[in-house]
Amino acid sequence: ELKVEQNPLFLSMQEGKNYTIYCNYSTTSDRLYWYRQDPGKSLESLFVLLSNGAVKQEGRLMASLDTKARLSTLHITAAVHDLSATYFCAILTGNQFYFGTGTSLTVIP
Amino acid sequence: DAMVIQNPRYQVTQFGKPVTLSCSQTLNHNVMYWYQQKSSQAPKLLFHYYDKDFNNEADTPDNFQSRRPNTSFCFLDIRSPGLGDAAMYLCATSRDPGGYTDTQYFGPGTRLTVL
């Protein structure tokens, strides 16, 4: 059974702190996607990681991919309140996207 | 500029009364997807079209049907909505899942309430 698991499911962190969200997947995939979803809203694409060792950064978010370990990380640097949202990773295999369980992030002042 | 448009944004229907949700795209993408997302859960793929080829997920209930009359439009028909079908329905597109930099572009969603 194909699984895409995120850890943690819920994250509460203080402004200014750093933290990492993990995404593990159970099947071979050479591309990994990160999305952001605000409450009651749709999904917004953040990163597309296309190869082993890929690293991408946008503002306070940095994503990386290790295809051998089947692991992607989303690192948050110096969190701010605006980053509060749910973050999903997804893999592409067999022309289908499979989403992770989601991580609900709350940044506390 | 809106790229993936869903109508309506909010839909209220009665138990058992058929409902149709609409999605249109201005991106000229080959693939269109329908997802169901319930509260605090990940989106669940219902089906997708690769051009005119329809691909149904094995666990998508027969109650859910889809039509794609042309590249730009895709419809989700729920023939007899039950209370358990209340959810956010997300439409997404991608140029080509095998494309090098492809990602999905999501519409704003339709929130379905079943009374």
mmCIF file of N, CA, C and O in Angstrom, chain A residues 6 10 31 33-35 37 39-51 56 86 88-92 94-102, chain B residues 6 9-10 31 33 35 37 40-45 48 50 55 57 88 90-91 94 96-109 111:
data_model
loop_
_atom_site.group_PDB
_atom_site.id
_atom_site.type_symbol
_atom_site.label_atom_id
_atom_site.label_comp_id
_atom_site.label_asym_id
_atom_site.label_seq_id
_atom_site.Cartn_x
_atom_site.Cartn_y
_atom_site.Cartn_z
ATOM 1 N N GLN A 6 3.440 12.390 6.983
ATOM 2 C CA GLN A 6 4.097 13.602 7.444
ATOM 3 C C GLN A 6 4.229 13.584 8.957
ATOM 4 O O GLN A 6 3.386 13.045 9.667
ATOM 5 N N PHE A 10 0.602 17.991 13.818
ATOM 6 C CA PHE A 10 0.281 19.303 14.374
ATOM 7 C C PHE A 10 1.552 19.903 14.947
ATOM 8 O O PHE A 10 2.326 19.217 15.616
ATOM 9 N N ARG A 31 10.119 12.806 -7.763
ATOM 10 C CA ARG A 31 9.713 14.190 -7.615
ATOM 11 C C ARG A 31 8.764 14.330 -6.445
ATOM 12 O O ARG A 31 7.959 13.451 -6.168
ATOM 13 N N TYR A 33 6.454 17.293 -4.087
ATOM 14 C CA TYR A 33 5.819 18.613 -4.130
ATOM 15 C C TYR A 33 5.414 19.026 -2.719
ATOM 16 O O TYR A 33 5.013 18.189 -1.904
ATOM 17 N N TRP A 34 5.507 20.302 -2.467
ATOM 18 C CA TRP A 34 4.987 20.860 -1.215
ATOM 19 C C TRP A 34 3.922 21.900 -1.557
ATOM 20 O O TRP A 34 4.114 22.736 -2.456
ATOM 21 N N TYR A 35 2.814 21.815 -0.785
ATOM 22 C CA TYR A 35 1.712 22.742 -0.964
ATOM 23 C C TYR A 35 1.365 23.367 0.379
ATOM 24 O O TYR A 35 1.569 22.759 1.442
ATOM 25 N N GLN A 37 -1.946 25.214 2.437
ATOM 26 C CA GLN A 37 -3.388 25.436 2.426
ATOM 27 C C GLN A 37 -3.767 26.264 3.645
ATOM 28 O O GLN A 37 -3.550 25.846 4.781
ATOM 29 N N PRO A 39 -6.783 27.964 6.018
ATOM 30 C CA PRO A 39 -8.097 27.445 6.427
ATOM 31 C C PRO A 39 -9.202 27.861 5.474
ATOM 32 O O PRO A 39 -9.344 29.039 5.145
ATOM 33 N N GLY A 40 -9.966 26.894 5.011
ATOM 34 C CA GLY A 40 -11.088 27.166 4.122
ATOM 35 C C GLY A 40 -10.698 27.544 2.714
ATOM 36 O O GLY A 40 -11.561 27.897 1.912
ATOM 37 N N LYS A 41 -9.420 27.482 2.416
ATOM 38 C CA LYS A 41 -8.951 27.884 1.083
ATOM 39 C C LYS A 41 -8.397 26.677 0.327
ATOM 40 O O LYS A 41 -8.327 25.563 0.839
ATOM 41 N N SER A 42 -8.011 26.958 -0.907
ATOM 42 C CA SER A 42 -7.469 25.906 -1.752
ATOM 43 C C SER A 42 -5.974 25.713 -1.507
ATOM 44 O O SER A 42 -5.394 26.326 -0.620
ATOM 45 N N LEU A 43 -5.363 24.865 -2.308
ATOM 46 C CA LEU A 43 -3.939 24.572 -2.142
ATOM 47 C C LEU A 43 -3.101 25.440 -3.063
ATOM 48 O O LEU A 43 -3.452 25.665 -4.218
ATOM 49 N N GLU A 44 -1.977 25.862 -2.529
ATOM 50 C CA GLU A 44 -1.043 26.686 -3.282
ATOM 51 C C GLU A 44 0.276 25.945 -3.396
ATOM 52 O O GLU A 44 0.807 25.460 -2.393
ATOM 53 N N SER A 45 0.786 25.841 -4.604
ATOM 54 C CA SER A 45 2.050 25.149 -4.806
ATOM 55 C C SER A 45 3.204 25.972 -4.239
ATOM 56 O O SER A 45 3.323 27.170 -4.512
ATOM 57 N N LEU A 46 4.049 25.326 -3.440
ATOM 58 C CA LEU A 46 5.227 25.991 -2.862
ATOM 59 C C LEU A 46 6.510 25.579 -3.590
ATOM 60 O O LEU A 46 7.282 26.422 -4.034
ATOM 61 N N PHE A 47 6.760 24.288 -3.635
ATOM 62 C CA PHE A 47 8.008 23.788 -4.205
ATOM 63 C C PHE A 47 7.758 22.546 -5.047
ATOM 64 O O PHE A 47 6.884 21.746 -4.735
ATOM 65 N N VAL A 48 8.581 22.407 -6.069
ATOM 66 C CA VAL A 48 8.652 21.179 -6.842
ATOM 67 C C VAL A 48 10.094 20.704 -6.789
ATOM 68 O O VAL A 48 11.010 21.425 -7.214
ATOM 69 N N LEU A 49 10.320 19.526 -6.247
ATOM 70 C CA LEU A 49 11.665 18.968 -6.106
ATOM 71 C C LEU A 49 11.785 17.811 -7.069
ATOM 72 O O LEU A 49 11.011 16.861 -6.997
ATOM 73 N N LEU A 50 12.752 17.878 -7.956
ATOM 74 C CA LEU A 50 12.764 16.977 -9.100
ATOM 75 C C LEU A 50 13.860 15.930 -9.088
ATOM 76 O O LEU A 50 13.892 15.071 -9.966
ATOM 77 N N SER A 51 14.790 16.002 -8.144
ATOM 78 C CA SER A 51 15.870 15.024 -8.178
ATOM 79 C C SER A 51 16.451 14.835 -6.792
ATOM 80 O O SER A 51 16.263 15.668 -5.897
ATOM 81 N N LYS A 56 15.377 23.678 -2.444
ATOM 82 C CA LYS A 56 14.800 24.931 -2.920
ATOM 83 C C LYS A 56 14.419 25.784 -1.722
ATOM 84 O O LYS A 56 13.980 25.274 -0.696
ATOM 85 N N THR A 86 -1.767 24.825 6.822
ATOM 86 C CA THR A 86 -1.511 23.394 6.739
ATOM 87 C C THR A 86 -0.626 23.141 5.533
ATOM 88 O O THR A 86 -0.871 23.672 4.453
ATOM 89 N N PHE A 88 1.121 20.377 2.984
ATOM 90 C CA PHE A 88 1.024 19.022 2.444
ATOM 91 C C PHE A 88 2.215 18.752 1.539
ATOM 92 O O PHE A 88 2.593 19.600 0.725
ATOM 93 N N CYS A 89 2.765 17.547 1.667
ATOM 94 C CA CYS A 89 3.678 17.075 0.645
ATOM 95 C C CYS A 89 2.902 16.125 -0.260
ATOM 96 O O CYS A 89 1.848 15.605 0.122
ATOM 97 N N ALA A 90 3.416 15.909 -1.452
ATOM 98 C CA ALA A 90 2.779 14.988 -2.389
ATOM 99 C C ALA A 90 3.850 14.411 -3.296
ATOM 100 O O ALA A 90 4.834 15.091 -3.623
ATOM 101 N N ILE A 91 3.656 13.166 -3.676
ATOM 102 C CA ILE A 91 4.552 12.555 -4.641
ATOM 103 C C ILE A 91 3.785 12.283 -5.918
ATOM 104 O O ILE A 91 2.557 12.228 -5.921
ATOM 105 N N LEU A 92 4.530 12.117 -6.987
ATOM 106 C CA LEU A 92 3.955 11.791 -8.278
ATOM 107 C C LEU A 92 4.448 10.415 -8.674
ATOM 108 O O LEU A 92 5.652 10.193 -8.785
ATOM 109 N N GLY A 94 3.074 7.014 -11.266
ATOM 110 C CA GLY A 94 2.020 6.504 -12.133
ATOM 111 C C GLY A 94 1.077 7.582 -12.639
ATOM 112 O O GLY A 94 -0.103 7.350 -12.791
ATOM 113 N N ASN A 95 1.609 8.767 -12.889
ATOM 114 C CA ASN A 95 0.804 9.894 -13.375
ATOM 115 C C ASN A 95 -0.253 10.353 -12.379
ATOM 116 O O ASN A 95 -1.204 11.028 -12.764
ATOM 117 N N GLN A 96 -0.110 9.961 -11.137
ATOM 118 C CA GLN A 96 -1.053 10.420 -10.125
ATOM 119 C C GLN A 96 -0.289 11.053 -8.968
ATOM 120 O O GLN A 96 0.813 10.643 -8.628
ATOM 121 N N PHE A 97 -0.931 12.034 -8.374
ATOM 122 C CA PHE A 97 -0.368 12.697 -7.211
ATOM 123 C C PHE A 97 -0.960 12.067 -5.951
ATOM 124 O O PHE A 97 -2.174 11.910 -5.850
ATOM 125 N N TYR A 98 -0.111 11.753 -4.995
ATOM 126 C CA TYR A 98 -0.552 11.203 -3.723
ATOM 127 C C TYR A 98 -0.110 12.146 -2.615
ATOM 128 O O TYR A 98 1.080 12.461 -2.489
ATOM 129 N N PHE A 99 -1.077 12.565 -1.821
ATOM 130 C CA PHE A 99 -0.813 13.576 -0.805
ATOM 131 C C PHE A 99 -0.464 12.962 0.538
ATOM 132 O O PHE A 99 -0.957 11.881 0.898
ATOM 133 N N GLY A 100 0.370 13.670 1.257
ATOM 134 C CA GLY A 100 0.658 13.303 2.633
ATOM 135 C C GLY A 100 -0.483 13.667 3.545
ATOM 136 O O GLY A 100 -1.484 14.262 3.131
ATOM 137 N N THR A 101 -0.313 13.327 4.795
ATOM 138 C CA THR A 101 -1.358 13.498 5.794
ATOM 139 C C THR A 101 -1.560 14.947 6.199
ATOM 140 O O THR A 101 -2.562 15.291 6.789
ATOM 141 N N GLY A 102 -0.596 15.791 5.878
ATOM 142 C CA GLY A 102 -0.715 17.204 6.219
ATOM 143 C C GLY A 102 -0.115 17.517 7.579
ATOM 144 O O GLY A 102 -0.174 16.695 8.507
ATOM 145 N N GLN B 6 -13.701 27.548 -10.251
ATOM 146 C CA GLN B 6 -14.722 26.590 -9.845
ATOM 147 C C GLN B 6 -16.014 27.316 -9.513
ATOM 148 O O GLN B 6 -15.997 28.371 -8.873
ATOM 149 N N ARG B 9 -18.891 28.474 -5.598
ATOM 150 C CA ARG B 9 -17.940 28.358 -4.501
ATOM 151 C C ARG B 9 -18.589 27.658 -3.314
ATOM 152 O O ARG B 9 -17.904 26.964 -2.559
ATOM 153 N N TYR B 10 -19.859 27.836 -3.162
ATOM 154 C CA TYR B 10 -20.618 27.190 -2.091
ATOM 155 C C TYR B 10 -21.891 26.597 -2.703
ATOM 156 O O TYR B 10 -22.572 27.264 -3.461
ATOM 157 N N VAL B 31 -4.351 17.712 -18.247
ATOM 158 C CA VAL B 31 -4.894 16.876 -17.179
ATOM 159 C C VAL B 31 -5.752 17.710 -16.239
ATOM 160 O O VAL B 31 -5.366 18.821 -15.851
ATOM 161 N N TYR B 33 -8.108 17.185 -12.610
ATOM 162 C CA TYR B 33 -8.329 16.288 -11.483
ATOM 163 C C TYR B 33 -9.503 16.792 -10.652
ATOM 164 O O TYR B 33 -9.710 17.997 -10.515
ATOM 165 N N TYR B 35 -10.672 16.307 -6.639
ATOM 166 C CA TYR B 35 -10.356 15.814 -5.308
ATOM 167 C C TYR B 35 -11.522 16.111 -4.371
ATOM 168 O O TYR B 35 -12.198 17.128 -4.495
ATOM 169 N N GLN B 37 -12.008 16.768 -0.331
ATOM 170 C CA GLN B 37 -11.265 17.010 0.903
ATOM 171 C C GLN B 37 -12.238 17.260 2.047
ATOM 172 O O GLN B 37 -12.997 18.231 2.020
ATOM 173 N N SER B 40 -9.861 18.679 7.904
ATOM 174 C CA SER B 40 -8.615 18.223 8.532
ATOM 175 C C SER B 40 -8.041 16.960 7.890
ATOM 176 O O SER B 40 -7.305 16.220 8.543
ATOM 177 N N GLN B 41 -8.385 16.721 6.654
ATOM 178 C CA GLN B 41 -7.845 15.566 5.947
ATOM 179 C C GLN B 41 -7.122 16.011 4.684
ATOM 180 O O GLN B 41 -7.306 17.122 4.199
ATOM 181 N N ALA B 42 -6.310 15.118 4.163
ATOM 182 C CA ALA B 42 -5.640 15.386 2.897
ATOM 183 C C ALA B 42 -6.646 15.266 1.744
ATOM 184 O O ALA B 42 -7.654 14.563 1.866
ATOM 185 N N PRO B 43 -6.388 15.941 0.651
ATOM 186 C CA PRO B 43 -7.245 15.753 -0.523
ATOM 187 C C PRO B 43 -7.210 14.303 -0.985
ATOM 188 O O PRO B 43 -6.156 13.668 -1.007
ATOM 189 N N LYS B 44 -8.365 13.807 -1.377
ATOM 190 C CA LYS B 44 -8.489 12.436 -1.857
ATOM 191 C C LYS B 44 -8.873 12.485 -3.329
ATOM 192 O O LYS B 44 -9.896 13.067 -3.677
ATOM 193 N N LEU B 45 -8.056 11.873 -4.158
ATOM 194 C CA LEU B 45 -8.320 11.895 -5.596
ATOM 195 C C LEU B 45 -9.531 11.037 -5.917
ATOM 196 O O LEU B 45 -9.619 9.878 -5.515
ATOM 197 N N HIS B 48 -9.372 11.503 -12.611
ATOM 198 C CA HIS B 48 -8.736 12.531 -13.412
ATOM 199 C C HIS B 48 -8.885 12.209 -14.882
ATOM 200 O O HIS B 48 -9.108 11.049 -15.275
ATOM 201 N N TYR B 50 -6.880 12.584 -18.461
ATOM 202 C CA TYR B 50 -5.687 12.912 -19.223
ATOM 203 C C TYR B 50 -6.170 13.119 -20.651
ATOM 204 O O TYR B 50 -6.424 12.167 -21.360
ATOM 205 N N ASN B 55 -9.847 8.446 -15.957
ATOM 206 C CA ASN B 55 -9.207 7.524 -15.023
ATOM 207 C C ASN B 55 -9.903 7.625 -13.676
ATOM 208 O O ASN B 55 -9.827 8.647 -12.992
ATOM 209 N N GLU B 57 -10.488 6.415 -9.802
ATOM 210 C CA GLU B 57 -9.857 5.729 -8.688
ATOM 211 C C GLU B 57 -10.714 4.537 -8.274
ATOM 212 O O GLU B 57 -11.953 4.596 -8.318
ATOM 213 N N MET B 88 -15.189 19.721 0.846
ATOM 214 C CA MET B 88 -14.672 20.669 -0.139
ATOM 215 C C MET B 88 -14.259 19.850 -1.354
ATOM 216 O O MET B 88 -13.572 18.832 -1.214
ATOM 217 N N LEU B 90 -12.167 19.971 -4.766
ATOM 218 C CA LEU B 90 -11.101 20.741 -5.393
ATOM 219 C C LEU B 90 -10.848 20.231 -6.801
ATOM 220 O O LEU B 90 -10.704 19.023 -7.022
ATOM 221 N N CYS B 91 -10.788 21.148 -7.720
ATOM 222 C CA CYS B 91 -10.401 20.838 -9.085
ATOM 223 C C CYS B 91 -8.950 21.286 -9.265
ATOM 224 O O CYS B 91 -8.538 22.324 -8.718
ATOM 225 N N SER B 94 -2.919 19.983 -14.457
ATOM 226 C CA SER B 94 -1.478 19.963 -14.700
ATOM 227 C C SER B 94 -1.263 19.791 -16.192
ATOM 228 O O SER B 94 -2.100 19.203 -16.883
ATOM 229 N N ASP B 96 1.184 18.150 -17.810
ATOM 230 C CA ASP B 96 1.494 16.771 -18.163
ATOM 231 C C ASP B 96 2.211 16.187 -16.964
ATOM 232 O O ASP B 96 3.299 16.650 -16.629
ATOM 233 N N PRO B 97 1.657 15.200 -16.299
ATOM 234 C CA PRO B 97 2.281 14.667 -15.089
ATOM 235 C C PRO B 97 3.703 14.208 -15.314
ATOM 236 O O PRO B 97 4.498 14.159 -14.405
ATOM 237 N N GLY B 98 4.032 13.861 -16.535
ATOM 238 C CA GLY B 98 5.399 13.447 -16.804
ATOM 239 C C GLY B 98 6.310 14.606 -17.144
ATOM 240 O O GLY B 98 7.508 14.412 -17.347
ATOM 241 N N GLY B 99 5.738 15.797 -17.183
ATOM 242 C CA GLY B 99 6.535 16.961 -17.537
ATOM 243 C C GLY B 99 7.596 17.281 -16.511
ATOM 244 O O GLY B 99 7.441 17.016 -15.333
ATOM 245 N N TYR B 100 8.642 17.876 -16.925
ATOM 246 C CA TYR B 100 9.819 18.025 -16.069
ATOM 247 C C TYR B 100 9.560 18.890 -14.853
ATOM 248 O O TYR B 100 9.998 18.601 -13.754
ATOM 249 N N THR B 101 8.841 19.969 -15.049
ATOM 250 C CA THR B 101 8.643 20.872 -13.923
ATOM 251 C C THR B 101 7.185 20.952 -13.520
ATOM 252 O O THR B 101 6.782 21.873 -12.832
ATOM 253 N N ASP B 102 6.400 19.980 -13.925
ATOM 254 C CA ASP B 102 4.965 20.137 -13.760
ATOM 255 C C ASP B 102 4.531 20.079 -12.309
ATOM 256 O O ASP B 102 5.083 19.329 -11.513
ATOM 257 N N THR B 103 3.562 20.859 -11.995
ATOM 258 C CA THR B 103 2.911 20.777 -10.703
ATOM 259 C C THR B 103 1.418 20.909 -10.954
ATOM 260 O O THR B 103 0.980 21.048 -12.088
ATOM 261 N N GLN B 104 0.638 20.840 -9.909
ATOM 262 C CA GLN B 104 -0.796 20.999 -10.040
ATOM 263 C C GLN B 104 -1.193 22.423 -9.673
ATOM 264 O O GLN B 104 -0.639 23.014 -8.742
ATOM 265 N N TYR B 105 -2.174 22.921 -10.380
ATOM 266 C CA TYR B 105 -2.745 24.229 -10.091
ATOM 267 C C TYR B 105 -4.177 23.986 -9.627
ATOM 268 O O TYR B 105 -4.976 23.403 -10.353
ATOM 269 N N PHE B 106 -4.463 24.457 -8.436
ATOM 270 C CA PHE B 106 -5.756 24.178 -7.835
ATOM 271 C C PHE B 106 -6.710 25.351 -7.996
ATOM 272 O O PHE B 106 -6.306 26.525 -7.929
ATOM 273 N N GLY B 107 -7.976 25.001 -8.170
ATOM 274 C CA GLY B 107 -9.010 26.011 -8.108
ATOM 275 C C GLY B 107 -9.332 26.346 -6.661
ATOM 276 O O GLY B 107 -8.809 25.718 -5.738
ATOM 277 N N PRO B 108 -10.213 27.319 -6.458
ATOM 278 C CA PRO B 108 -10.526 27.754 -5.093
ATOM 279 C C PRO B 108 -11.395 26.775 -4.323
ATOM 280 O O PRO B 108 -11.519 26.900 -3.099
ATOM 281 N N GLY B 109 -11.967 25.802 -5.014
ATOM 282 C CA GLY B 109 -12.785 24.804 -4.333
ATOM 283 C C GLY B 109 -14.256 25.152 -4.298
ATOM 284 O O GLY B 109 -14.644 26.324 -4.391
ATOM 285 N N ARG B 111 -17.387 24.311 -1.705
ATOM 286 C CA ARG B 111 -17.783 23.728 -0.416
ATOM 287 C C ARG B 111 -19.206 23.229 -0.559
ATOM 288 O O ARG B 111 -20.124 24.000 -0.776
#
